[in-house]
PDB file of C-alpha atoms and ligand atoms in Angstrom:
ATOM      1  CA  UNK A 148     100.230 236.739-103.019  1.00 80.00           C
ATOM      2  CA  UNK A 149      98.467 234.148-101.136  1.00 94.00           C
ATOM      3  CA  UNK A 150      98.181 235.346 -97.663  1.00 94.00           C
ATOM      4  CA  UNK A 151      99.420 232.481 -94.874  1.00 96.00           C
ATOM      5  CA  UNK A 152      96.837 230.418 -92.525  1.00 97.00           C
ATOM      6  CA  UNK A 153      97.421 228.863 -89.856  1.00 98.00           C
ATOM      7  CA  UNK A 154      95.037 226.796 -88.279  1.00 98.00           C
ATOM      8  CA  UNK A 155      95.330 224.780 -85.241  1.00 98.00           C
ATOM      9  CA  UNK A 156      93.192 220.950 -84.910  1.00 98.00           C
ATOM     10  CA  UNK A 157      92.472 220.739 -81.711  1.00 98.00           C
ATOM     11  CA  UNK A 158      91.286 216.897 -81.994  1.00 98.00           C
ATOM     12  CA  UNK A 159      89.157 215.319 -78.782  1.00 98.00           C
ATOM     13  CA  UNK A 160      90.601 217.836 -76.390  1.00 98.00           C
ATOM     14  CA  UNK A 161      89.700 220.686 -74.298  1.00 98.00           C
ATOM     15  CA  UNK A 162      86.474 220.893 -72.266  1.00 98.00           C
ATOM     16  CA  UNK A 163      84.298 224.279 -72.634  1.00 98.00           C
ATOM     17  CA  UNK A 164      86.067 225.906 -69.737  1.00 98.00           C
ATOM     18  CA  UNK A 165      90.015 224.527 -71.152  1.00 98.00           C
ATOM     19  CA  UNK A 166      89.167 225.614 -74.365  1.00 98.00           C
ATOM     20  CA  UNK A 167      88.510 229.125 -73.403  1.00 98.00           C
ATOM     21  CA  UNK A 168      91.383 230.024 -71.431  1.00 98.00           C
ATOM     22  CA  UNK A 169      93.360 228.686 -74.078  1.00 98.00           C
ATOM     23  CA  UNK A 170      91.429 230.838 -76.745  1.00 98.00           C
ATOM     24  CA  UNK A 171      91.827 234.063 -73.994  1.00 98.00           C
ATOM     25  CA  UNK A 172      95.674 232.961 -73.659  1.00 98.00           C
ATOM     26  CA  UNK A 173      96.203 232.474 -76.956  1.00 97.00           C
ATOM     27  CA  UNK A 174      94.731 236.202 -77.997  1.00 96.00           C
ATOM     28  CA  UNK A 175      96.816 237.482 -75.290  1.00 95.00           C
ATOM     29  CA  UNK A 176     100.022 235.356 -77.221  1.00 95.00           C
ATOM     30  CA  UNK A 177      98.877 236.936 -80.598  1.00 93.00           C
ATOM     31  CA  UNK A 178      98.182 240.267 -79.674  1.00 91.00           C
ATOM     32  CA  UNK A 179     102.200 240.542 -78.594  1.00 87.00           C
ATOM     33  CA  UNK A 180     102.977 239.955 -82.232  1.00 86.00           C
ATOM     34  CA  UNK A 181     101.411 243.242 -83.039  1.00 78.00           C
ATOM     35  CA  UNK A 182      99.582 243.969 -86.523  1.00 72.00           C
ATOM     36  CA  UNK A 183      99.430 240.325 -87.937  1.00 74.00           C
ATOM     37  CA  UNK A 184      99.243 239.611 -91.733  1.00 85.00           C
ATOM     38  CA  UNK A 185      98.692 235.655 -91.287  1.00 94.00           C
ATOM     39  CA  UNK A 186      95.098 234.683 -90.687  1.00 96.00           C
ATOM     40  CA  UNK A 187      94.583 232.706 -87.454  1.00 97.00           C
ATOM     41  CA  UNK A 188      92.061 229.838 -86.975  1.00 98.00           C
ATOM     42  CA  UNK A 189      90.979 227.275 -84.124  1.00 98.00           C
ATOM     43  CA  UNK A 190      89.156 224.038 -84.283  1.00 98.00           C
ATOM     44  CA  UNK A 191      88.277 222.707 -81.456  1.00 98.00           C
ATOM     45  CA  UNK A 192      85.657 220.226 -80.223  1.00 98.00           C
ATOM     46  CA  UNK A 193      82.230 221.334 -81.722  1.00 98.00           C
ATOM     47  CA  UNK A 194      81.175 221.313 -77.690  1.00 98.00           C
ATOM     48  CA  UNK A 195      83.100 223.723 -77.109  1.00 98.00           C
ATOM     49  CA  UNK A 196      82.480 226.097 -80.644  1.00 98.00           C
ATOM     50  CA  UNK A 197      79.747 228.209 -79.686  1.00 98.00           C
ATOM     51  CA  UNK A 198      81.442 229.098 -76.237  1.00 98.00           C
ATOM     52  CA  UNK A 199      84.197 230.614 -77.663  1.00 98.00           C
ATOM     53  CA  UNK A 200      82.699 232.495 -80.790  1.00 98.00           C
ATOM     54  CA  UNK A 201      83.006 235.393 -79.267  1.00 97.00           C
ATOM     55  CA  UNK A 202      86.635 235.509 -77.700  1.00 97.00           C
ATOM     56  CA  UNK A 203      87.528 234.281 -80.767  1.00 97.00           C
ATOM     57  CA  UNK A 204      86.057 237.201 -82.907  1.00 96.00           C
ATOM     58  CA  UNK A 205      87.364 239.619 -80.469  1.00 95.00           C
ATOM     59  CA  UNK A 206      90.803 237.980 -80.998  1.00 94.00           C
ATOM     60  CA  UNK A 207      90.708 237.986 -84.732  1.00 95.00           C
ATOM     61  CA  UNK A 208      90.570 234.356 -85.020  1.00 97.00           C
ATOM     62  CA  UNK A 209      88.385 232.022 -87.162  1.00 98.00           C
ATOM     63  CA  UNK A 210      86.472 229.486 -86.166  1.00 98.00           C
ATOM     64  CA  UNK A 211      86.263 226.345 -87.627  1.00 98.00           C
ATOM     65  CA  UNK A 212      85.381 222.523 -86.964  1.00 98.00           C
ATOM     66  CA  UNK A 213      86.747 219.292 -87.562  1.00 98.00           C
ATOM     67  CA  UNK A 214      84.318 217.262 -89.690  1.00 98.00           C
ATOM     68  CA  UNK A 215      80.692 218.059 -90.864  1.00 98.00           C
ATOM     69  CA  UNK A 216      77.867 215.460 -92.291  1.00 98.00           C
ATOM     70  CA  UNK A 217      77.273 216.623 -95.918  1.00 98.00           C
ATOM     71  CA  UNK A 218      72.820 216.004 -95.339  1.00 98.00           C
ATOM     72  CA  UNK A 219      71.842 219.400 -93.943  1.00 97.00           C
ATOM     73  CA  UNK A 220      69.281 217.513 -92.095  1.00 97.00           C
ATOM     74  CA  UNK A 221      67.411 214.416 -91.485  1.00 98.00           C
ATOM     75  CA  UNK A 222      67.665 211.055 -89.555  1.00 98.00           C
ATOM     76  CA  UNK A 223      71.341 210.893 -88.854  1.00 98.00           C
ATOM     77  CA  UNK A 224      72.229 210.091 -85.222  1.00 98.00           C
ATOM     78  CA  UNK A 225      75.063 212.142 -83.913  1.00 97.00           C
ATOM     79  CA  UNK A 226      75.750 214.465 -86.863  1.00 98.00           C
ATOM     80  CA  UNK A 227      76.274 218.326 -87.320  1.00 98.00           C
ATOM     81  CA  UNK A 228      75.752 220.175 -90.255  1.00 98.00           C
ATOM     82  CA  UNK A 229      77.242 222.967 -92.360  1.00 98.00           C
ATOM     83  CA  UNK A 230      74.749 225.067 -91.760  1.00 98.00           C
ATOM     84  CA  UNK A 231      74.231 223.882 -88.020  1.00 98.00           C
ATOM     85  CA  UNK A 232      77.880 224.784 -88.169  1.00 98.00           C
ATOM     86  CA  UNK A 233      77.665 228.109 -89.597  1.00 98.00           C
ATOM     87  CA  UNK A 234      74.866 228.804 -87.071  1.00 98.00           C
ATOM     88  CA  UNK A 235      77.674 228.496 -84.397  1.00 98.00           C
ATOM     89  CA  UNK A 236      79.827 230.867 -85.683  1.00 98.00           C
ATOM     90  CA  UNK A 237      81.873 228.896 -87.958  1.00 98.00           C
ATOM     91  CA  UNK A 238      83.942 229.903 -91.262  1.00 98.00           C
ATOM     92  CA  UNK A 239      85.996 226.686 -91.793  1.00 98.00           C
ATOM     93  CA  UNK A 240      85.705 222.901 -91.806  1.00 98.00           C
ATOM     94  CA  UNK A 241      88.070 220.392 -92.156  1.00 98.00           C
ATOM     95  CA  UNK A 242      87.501 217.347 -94.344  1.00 98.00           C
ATOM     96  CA  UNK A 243      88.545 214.046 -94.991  1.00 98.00           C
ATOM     97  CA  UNK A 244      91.057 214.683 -92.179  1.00 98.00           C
ATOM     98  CA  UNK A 245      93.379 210.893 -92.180  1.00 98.00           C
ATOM     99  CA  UNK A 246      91.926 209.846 -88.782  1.00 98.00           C
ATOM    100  CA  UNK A 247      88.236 210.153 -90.515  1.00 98.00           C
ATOM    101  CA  UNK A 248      89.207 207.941 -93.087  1.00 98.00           C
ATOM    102  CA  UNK A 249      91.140 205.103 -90.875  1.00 97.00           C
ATOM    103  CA  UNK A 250      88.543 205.332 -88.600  1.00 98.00           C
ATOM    104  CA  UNK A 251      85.567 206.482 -89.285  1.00 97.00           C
ATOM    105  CA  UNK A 252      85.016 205.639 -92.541  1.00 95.00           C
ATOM    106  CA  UNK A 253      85.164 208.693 -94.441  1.00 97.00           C
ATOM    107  CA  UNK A 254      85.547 207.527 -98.419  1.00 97.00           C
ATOM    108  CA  UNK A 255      86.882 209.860-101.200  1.00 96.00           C
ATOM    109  CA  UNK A 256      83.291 210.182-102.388  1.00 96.00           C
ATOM    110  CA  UNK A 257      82.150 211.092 -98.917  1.00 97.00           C
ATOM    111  CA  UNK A 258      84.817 213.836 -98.697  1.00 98.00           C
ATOM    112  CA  UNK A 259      84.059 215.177-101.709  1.00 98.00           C
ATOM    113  CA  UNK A 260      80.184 215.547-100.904  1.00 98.00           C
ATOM    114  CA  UNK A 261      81.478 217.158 -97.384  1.00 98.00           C
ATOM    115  CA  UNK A 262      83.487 219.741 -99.156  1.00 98.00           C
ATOM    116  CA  UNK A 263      80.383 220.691-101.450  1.00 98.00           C
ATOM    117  CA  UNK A 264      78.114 221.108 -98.270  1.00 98.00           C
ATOM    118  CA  UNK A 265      80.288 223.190 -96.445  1.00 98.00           C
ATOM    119  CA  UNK A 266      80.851 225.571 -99.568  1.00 98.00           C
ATOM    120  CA  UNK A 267      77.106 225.115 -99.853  1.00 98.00           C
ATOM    121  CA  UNK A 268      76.512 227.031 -96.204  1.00 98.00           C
ATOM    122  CA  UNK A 269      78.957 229.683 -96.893  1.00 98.00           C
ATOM    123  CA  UNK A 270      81.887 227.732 -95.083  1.00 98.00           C
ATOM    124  CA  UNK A 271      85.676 226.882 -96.325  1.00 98.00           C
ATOM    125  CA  UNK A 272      86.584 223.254 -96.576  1.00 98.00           C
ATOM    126  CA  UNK A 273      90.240 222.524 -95.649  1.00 98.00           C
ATOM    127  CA  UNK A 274      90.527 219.078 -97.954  1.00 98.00           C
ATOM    128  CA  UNK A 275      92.733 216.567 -96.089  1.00 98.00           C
ATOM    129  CA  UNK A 276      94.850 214.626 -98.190  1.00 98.00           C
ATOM    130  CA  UNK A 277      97.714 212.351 -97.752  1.00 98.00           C
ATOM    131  CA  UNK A 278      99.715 209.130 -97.867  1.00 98.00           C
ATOM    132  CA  UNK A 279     100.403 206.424 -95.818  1.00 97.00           C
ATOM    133  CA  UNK A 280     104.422 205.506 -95.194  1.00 97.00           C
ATOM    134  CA  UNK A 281     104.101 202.380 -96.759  1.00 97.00           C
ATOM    135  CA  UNK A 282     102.247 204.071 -99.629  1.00 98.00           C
ATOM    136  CA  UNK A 283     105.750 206.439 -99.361  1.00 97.00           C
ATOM    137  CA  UNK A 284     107.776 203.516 -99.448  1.00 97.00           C
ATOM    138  CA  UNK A 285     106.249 202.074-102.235  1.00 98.00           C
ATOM    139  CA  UNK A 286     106.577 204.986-104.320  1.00 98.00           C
ATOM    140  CA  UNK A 287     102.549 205.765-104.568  1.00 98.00           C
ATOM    141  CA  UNK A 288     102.533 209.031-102.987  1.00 98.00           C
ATOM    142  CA  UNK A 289     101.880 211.158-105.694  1.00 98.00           C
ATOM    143  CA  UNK A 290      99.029 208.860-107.290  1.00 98.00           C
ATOM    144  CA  UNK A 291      97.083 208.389-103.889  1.00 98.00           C
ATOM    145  CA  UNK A 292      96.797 212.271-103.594  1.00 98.00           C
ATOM    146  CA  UNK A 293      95.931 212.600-106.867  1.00 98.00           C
ATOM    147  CA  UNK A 294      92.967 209.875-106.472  1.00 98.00           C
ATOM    148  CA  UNK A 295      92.053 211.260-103.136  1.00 98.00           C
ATOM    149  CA  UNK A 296      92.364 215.017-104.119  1.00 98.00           C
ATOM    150  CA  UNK A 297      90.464 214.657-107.348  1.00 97.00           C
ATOM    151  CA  UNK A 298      87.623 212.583-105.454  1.00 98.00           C
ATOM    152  CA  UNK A 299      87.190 216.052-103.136  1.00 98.00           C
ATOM    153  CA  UNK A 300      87.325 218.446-105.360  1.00 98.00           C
ATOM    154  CA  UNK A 301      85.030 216.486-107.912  1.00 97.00           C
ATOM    155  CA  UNK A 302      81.712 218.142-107.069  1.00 96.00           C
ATOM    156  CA  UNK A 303      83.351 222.261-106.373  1.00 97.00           C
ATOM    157  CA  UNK A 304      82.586 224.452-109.231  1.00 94.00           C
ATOM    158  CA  UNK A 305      85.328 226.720-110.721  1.00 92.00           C
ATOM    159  CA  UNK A 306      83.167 229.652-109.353  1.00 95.00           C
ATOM    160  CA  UNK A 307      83.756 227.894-105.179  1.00 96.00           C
ATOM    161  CA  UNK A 308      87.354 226.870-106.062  1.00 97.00           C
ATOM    162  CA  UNK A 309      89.735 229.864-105.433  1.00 96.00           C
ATOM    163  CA  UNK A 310      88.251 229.877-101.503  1.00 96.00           C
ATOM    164  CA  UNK A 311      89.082 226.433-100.926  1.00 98.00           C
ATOM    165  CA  UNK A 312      92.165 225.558 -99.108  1.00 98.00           C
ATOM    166  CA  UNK A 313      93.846 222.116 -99.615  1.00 98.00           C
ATOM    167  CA  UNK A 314      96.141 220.380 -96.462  1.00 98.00           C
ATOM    168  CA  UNK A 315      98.733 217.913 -97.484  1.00 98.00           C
ATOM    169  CA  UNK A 316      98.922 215.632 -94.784  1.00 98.00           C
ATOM    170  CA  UNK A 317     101.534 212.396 -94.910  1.00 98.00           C
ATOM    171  CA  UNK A 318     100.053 209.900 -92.149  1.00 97.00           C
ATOM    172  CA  UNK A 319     103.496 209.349 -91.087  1.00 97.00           C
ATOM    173  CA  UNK A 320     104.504 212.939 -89.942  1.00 96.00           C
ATOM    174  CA  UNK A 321     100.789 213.147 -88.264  1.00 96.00           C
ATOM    175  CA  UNK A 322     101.236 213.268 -83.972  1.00 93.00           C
ATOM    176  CA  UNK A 323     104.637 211.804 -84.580  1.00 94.00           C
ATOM    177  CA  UNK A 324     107.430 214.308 -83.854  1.00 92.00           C
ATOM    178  CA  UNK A 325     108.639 213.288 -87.661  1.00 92.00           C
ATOM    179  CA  UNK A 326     107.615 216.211 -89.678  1.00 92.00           C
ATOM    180  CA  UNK A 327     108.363 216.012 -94.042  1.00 93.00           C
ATOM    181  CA  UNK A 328     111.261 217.789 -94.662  1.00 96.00           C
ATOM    182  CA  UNK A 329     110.431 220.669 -96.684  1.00 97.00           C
ATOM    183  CA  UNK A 330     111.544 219.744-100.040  1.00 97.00           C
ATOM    184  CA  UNK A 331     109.301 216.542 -99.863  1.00 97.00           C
ATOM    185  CA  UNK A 332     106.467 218.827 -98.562  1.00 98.00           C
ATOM    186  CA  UNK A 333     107.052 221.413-101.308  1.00 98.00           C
ATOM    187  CA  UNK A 334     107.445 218.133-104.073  1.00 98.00           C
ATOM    188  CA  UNK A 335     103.369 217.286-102.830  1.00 98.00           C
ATOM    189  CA  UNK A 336     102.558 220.512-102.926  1.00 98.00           C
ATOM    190  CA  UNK A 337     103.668 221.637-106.022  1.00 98.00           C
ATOM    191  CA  UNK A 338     102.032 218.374-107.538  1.00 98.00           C
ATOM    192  CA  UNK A 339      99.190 219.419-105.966  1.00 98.00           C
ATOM    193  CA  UNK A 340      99.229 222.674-107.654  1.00 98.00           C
ATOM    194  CA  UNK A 341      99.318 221.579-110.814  1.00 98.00           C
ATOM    195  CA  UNK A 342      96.652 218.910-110.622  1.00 98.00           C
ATOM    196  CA  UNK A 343      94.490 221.992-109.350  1.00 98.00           C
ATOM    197  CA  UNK A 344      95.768 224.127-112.287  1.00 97.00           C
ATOM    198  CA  UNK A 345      94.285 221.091-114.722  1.00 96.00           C
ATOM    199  CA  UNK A 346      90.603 220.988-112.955  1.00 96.00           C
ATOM    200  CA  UNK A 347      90.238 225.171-112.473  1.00 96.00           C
ATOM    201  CA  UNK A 348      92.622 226.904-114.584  1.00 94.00           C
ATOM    202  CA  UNK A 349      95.837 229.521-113.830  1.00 93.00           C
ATOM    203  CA  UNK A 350      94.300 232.328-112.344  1.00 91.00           C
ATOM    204  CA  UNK A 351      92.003 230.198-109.891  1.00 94.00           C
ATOM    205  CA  UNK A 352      94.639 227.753-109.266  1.00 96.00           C
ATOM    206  CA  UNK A 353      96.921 230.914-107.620  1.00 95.00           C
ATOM    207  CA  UNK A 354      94.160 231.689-105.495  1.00 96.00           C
ATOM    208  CA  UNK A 355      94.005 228.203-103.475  1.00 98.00           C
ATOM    209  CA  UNK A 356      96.181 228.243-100.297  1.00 98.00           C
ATOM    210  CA  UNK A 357      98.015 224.393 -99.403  1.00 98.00           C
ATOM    211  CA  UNK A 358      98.963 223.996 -95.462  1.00 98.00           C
ATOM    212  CA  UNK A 359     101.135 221.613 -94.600  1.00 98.00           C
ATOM    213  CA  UNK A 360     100.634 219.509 -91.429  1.00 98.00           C
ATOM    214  CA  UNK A 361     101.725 216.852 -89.772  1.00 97.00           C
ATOM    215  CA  UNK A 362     104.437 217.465 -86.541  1.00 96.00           C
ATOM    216  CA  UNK A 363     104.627 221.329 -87.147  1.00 98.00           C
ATOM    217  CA  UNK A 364     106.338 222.943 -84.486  1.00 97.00           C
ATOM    218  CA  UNK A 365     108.134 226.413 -83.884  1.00 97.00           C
ATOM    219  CA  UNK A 366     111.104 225.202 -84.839  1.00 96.00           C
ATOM    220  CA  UNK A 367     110.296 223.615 -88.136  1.00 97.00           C
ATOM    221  CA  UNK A 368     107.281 226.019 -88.867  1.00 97.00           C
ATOM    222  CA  UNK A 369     109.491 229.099 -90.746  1.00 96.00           C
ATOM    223  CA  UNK A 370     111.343 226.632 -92.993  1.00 96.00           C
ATOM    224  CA  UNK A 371     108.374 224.833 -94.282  1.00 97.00           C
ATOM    225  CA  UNK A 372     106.299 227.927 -95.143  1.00 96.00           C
ATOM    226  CA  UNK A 373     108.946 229.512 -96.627  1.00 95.00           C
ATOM    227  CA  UNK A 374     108.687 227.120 -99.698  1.00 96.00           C
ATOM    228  CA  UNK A 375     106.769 228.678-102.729  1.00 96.00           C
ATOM    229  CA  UNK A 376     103.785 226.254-102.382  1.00 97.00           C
ATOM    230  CA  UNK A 377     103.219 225.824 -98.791  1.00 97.00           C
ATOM    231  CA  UNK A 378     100.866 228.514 -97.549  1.00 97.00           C
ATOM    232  CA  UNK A 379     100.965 227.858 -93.928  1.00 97.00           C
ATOM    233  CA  UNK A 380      99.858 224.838 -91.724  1.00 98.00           C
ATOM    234  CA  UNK A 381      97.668 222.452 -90.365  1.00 98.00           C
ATOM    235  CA  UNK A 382      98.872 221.630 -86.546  1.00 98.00           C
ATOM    236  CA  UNK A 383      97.843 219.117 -84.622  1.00 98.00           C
ATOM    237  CA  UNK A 384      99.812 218.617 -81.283  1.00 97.00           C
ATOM    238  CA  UNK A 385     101.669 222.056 -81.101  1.00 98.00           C
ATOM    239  CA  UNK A 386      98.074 223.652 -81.624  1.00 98.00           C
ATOM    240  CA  UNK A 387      97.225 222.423 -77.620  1.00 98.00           C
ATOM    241  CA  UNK A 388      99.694 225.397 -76.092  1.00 98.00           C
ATOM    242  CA  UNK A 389      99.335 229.032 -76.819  1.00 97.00           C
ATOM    243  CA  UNK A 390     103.117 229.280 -76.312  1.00 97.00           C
ATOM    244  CA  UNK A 391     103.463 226.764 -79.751  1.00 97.00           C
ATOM    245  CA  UNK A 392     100.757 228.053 -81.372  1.00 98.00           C
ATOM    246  CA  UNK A 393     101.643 231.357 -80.940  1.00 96.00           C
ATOM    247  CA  UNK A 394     105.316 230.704 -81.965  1.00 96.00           C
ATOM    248  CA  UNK A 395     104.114 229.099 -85.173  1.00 97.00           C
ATOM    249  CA  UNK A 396     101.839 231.922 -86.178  1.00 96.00           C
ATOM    250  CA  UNK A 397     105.500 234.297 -85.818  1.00 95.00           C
ATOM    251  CA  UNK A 398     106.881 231.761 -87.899  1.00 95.00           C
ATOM    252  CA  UNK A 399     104.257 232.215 -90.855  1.00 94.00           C
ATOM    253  CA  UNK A 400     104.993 235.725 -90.008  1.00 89.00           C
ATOM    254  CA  UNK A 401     108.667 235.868 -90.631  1.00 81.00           C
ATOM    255  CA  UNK A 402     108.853 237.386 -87.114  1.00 66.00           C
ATOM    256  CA  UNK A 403     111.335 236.760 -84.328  1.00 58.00           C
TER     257      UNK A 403
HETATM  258  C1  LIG B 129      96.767 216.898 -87.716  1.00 67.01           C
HETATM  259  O1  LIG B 129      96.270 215.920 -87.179  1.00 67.01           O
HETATM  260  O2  LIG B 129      96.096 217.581 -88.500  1.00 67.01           O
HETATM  261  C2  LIG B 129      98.154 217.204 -87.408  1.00 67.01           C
HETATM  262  C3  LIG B 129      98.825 217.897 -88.278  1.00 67.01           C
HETATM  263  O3  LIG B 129      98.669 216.730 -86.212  1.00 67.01           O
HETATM  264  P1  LIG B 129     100.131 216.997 -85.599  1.00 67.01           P
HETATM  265  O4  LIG B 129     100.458 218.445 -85.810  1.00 67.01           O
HETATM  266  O5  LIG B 129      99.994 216.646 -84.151  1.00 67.01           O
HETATM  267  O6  LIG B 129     101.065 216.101 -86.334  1.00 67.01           O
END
């Protein structure tokens, strides 16, 4: 049993004083669920990471942050590391998110050797991957994960693989109210899965969680994870209010 995560992408938002009293209202939120059996994680702006370490930690949550630089360091104006990262408090890092590769460059190659620094501080890369709609619409979904999915997970040994946790993404369901419906999401992942299953093996392949994201919202949030493949979610938009957050988390829950 894989257990749920649900972490929330805060994007360029939230100041240092916003982005704790939405961490402090957000504990408050959580703690009203009682005992909870889904992990919890935030990433907000890396400003704002080592100010909320602490609430965070009290609150049960994980830290994470939204891109890294794969040099630990060097001559590279306007970077972070993983291991500045883990300095701060982190224990995740997303990569290859869709807005770093439309733009800001990031290229399969440079996700992959993004997800091998992170696992090389200690961290947990959450591998963006996903297609375009006119990739959808011209039936090329399944091959452009595959290339960008294989590209990431090119340089993680079998030993690093059962930590790492995948996101399918579709650009077309990101920030726009249009979520996947579940059995497309569950179609990805399960492809996913299996392309996973050929680079690590069975038993690893089990341990790997895949979040959906793109337009998750309460209302959509228990459908989607209950599918066999999708192990929570990657939120965007709804990750902004405690209220949604909060109401998502329930939903990986099963909870009312
Ligand atoms: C995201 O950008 O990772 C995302 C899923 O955004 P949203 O939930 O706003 O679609």
């Amino acid at each position: 049993m894989r257990t749920k995560l649900v972490a929330g992408n805060w994007k360029l938002h939230k100041t240092v004083a916003e982005a704790r009293a939405l961490v402090e209202e957000l504990s408050v939120r959580l703690r009203g669920l009682g005992g909870r059996r889904a992990e919890v994680a935030v990433m907000p702006p890396f400003t704002a990471l080592w100010a909320v370490r602490e609430a965070c930690s009290a609150a049960g949550l994980q830290l994470g942050a939204q891109d890294v630089h794969w040099e630990e360091q060097g001559a590279f104006t306007g970077e972070v590391s993983a291991k500045m990262l883990r300095d701060v408090g982190c224990q995740y890092v997303i990569v290859g998110h869709s807005e770093r590769r439309a733009m800001f460059g990031d290229t399969p190659e440079n996700v992959g050797k993004k997800a091998a620094a992170v696992l090389g501080a200690g961290l947990v890369p959450i591998i963006c991957v996903g297609e375009t709609l006119a990739e959808r619409e011209r039936g090329e979904t399944m091959a452009v994960v595959r290339a960008q999915l294989e590209a990431a997970v090119a340089p993680v040994t079998a030993g690093d693989a059962p930590t790492i946790v995948i996101a399918y993404e579709p650009v077309w369901a990101i920030g726009t109210g249009k979520n996947a419906e579940t059995y497309q999401a569950q179609e990805v992942h399960e492809h996913i899965r299996g392309l996973l299953r050929s680079a690590f093996g069975e038993g690893v392949t089990d341990a790997i969680r895949i979040l959906y994201g793109g337009s998750v919202k309460p209302s959509n949030a228990g459908d989607l994870m209950s599918a066999p493949d999708i192990d929570g979610a990657l939120v965007g938009g709804a990750s902004l209010s405690a209220d949604s957050f909060a109401g998502i988390v329930a939903a990986a829950e099963n909870r009312p």
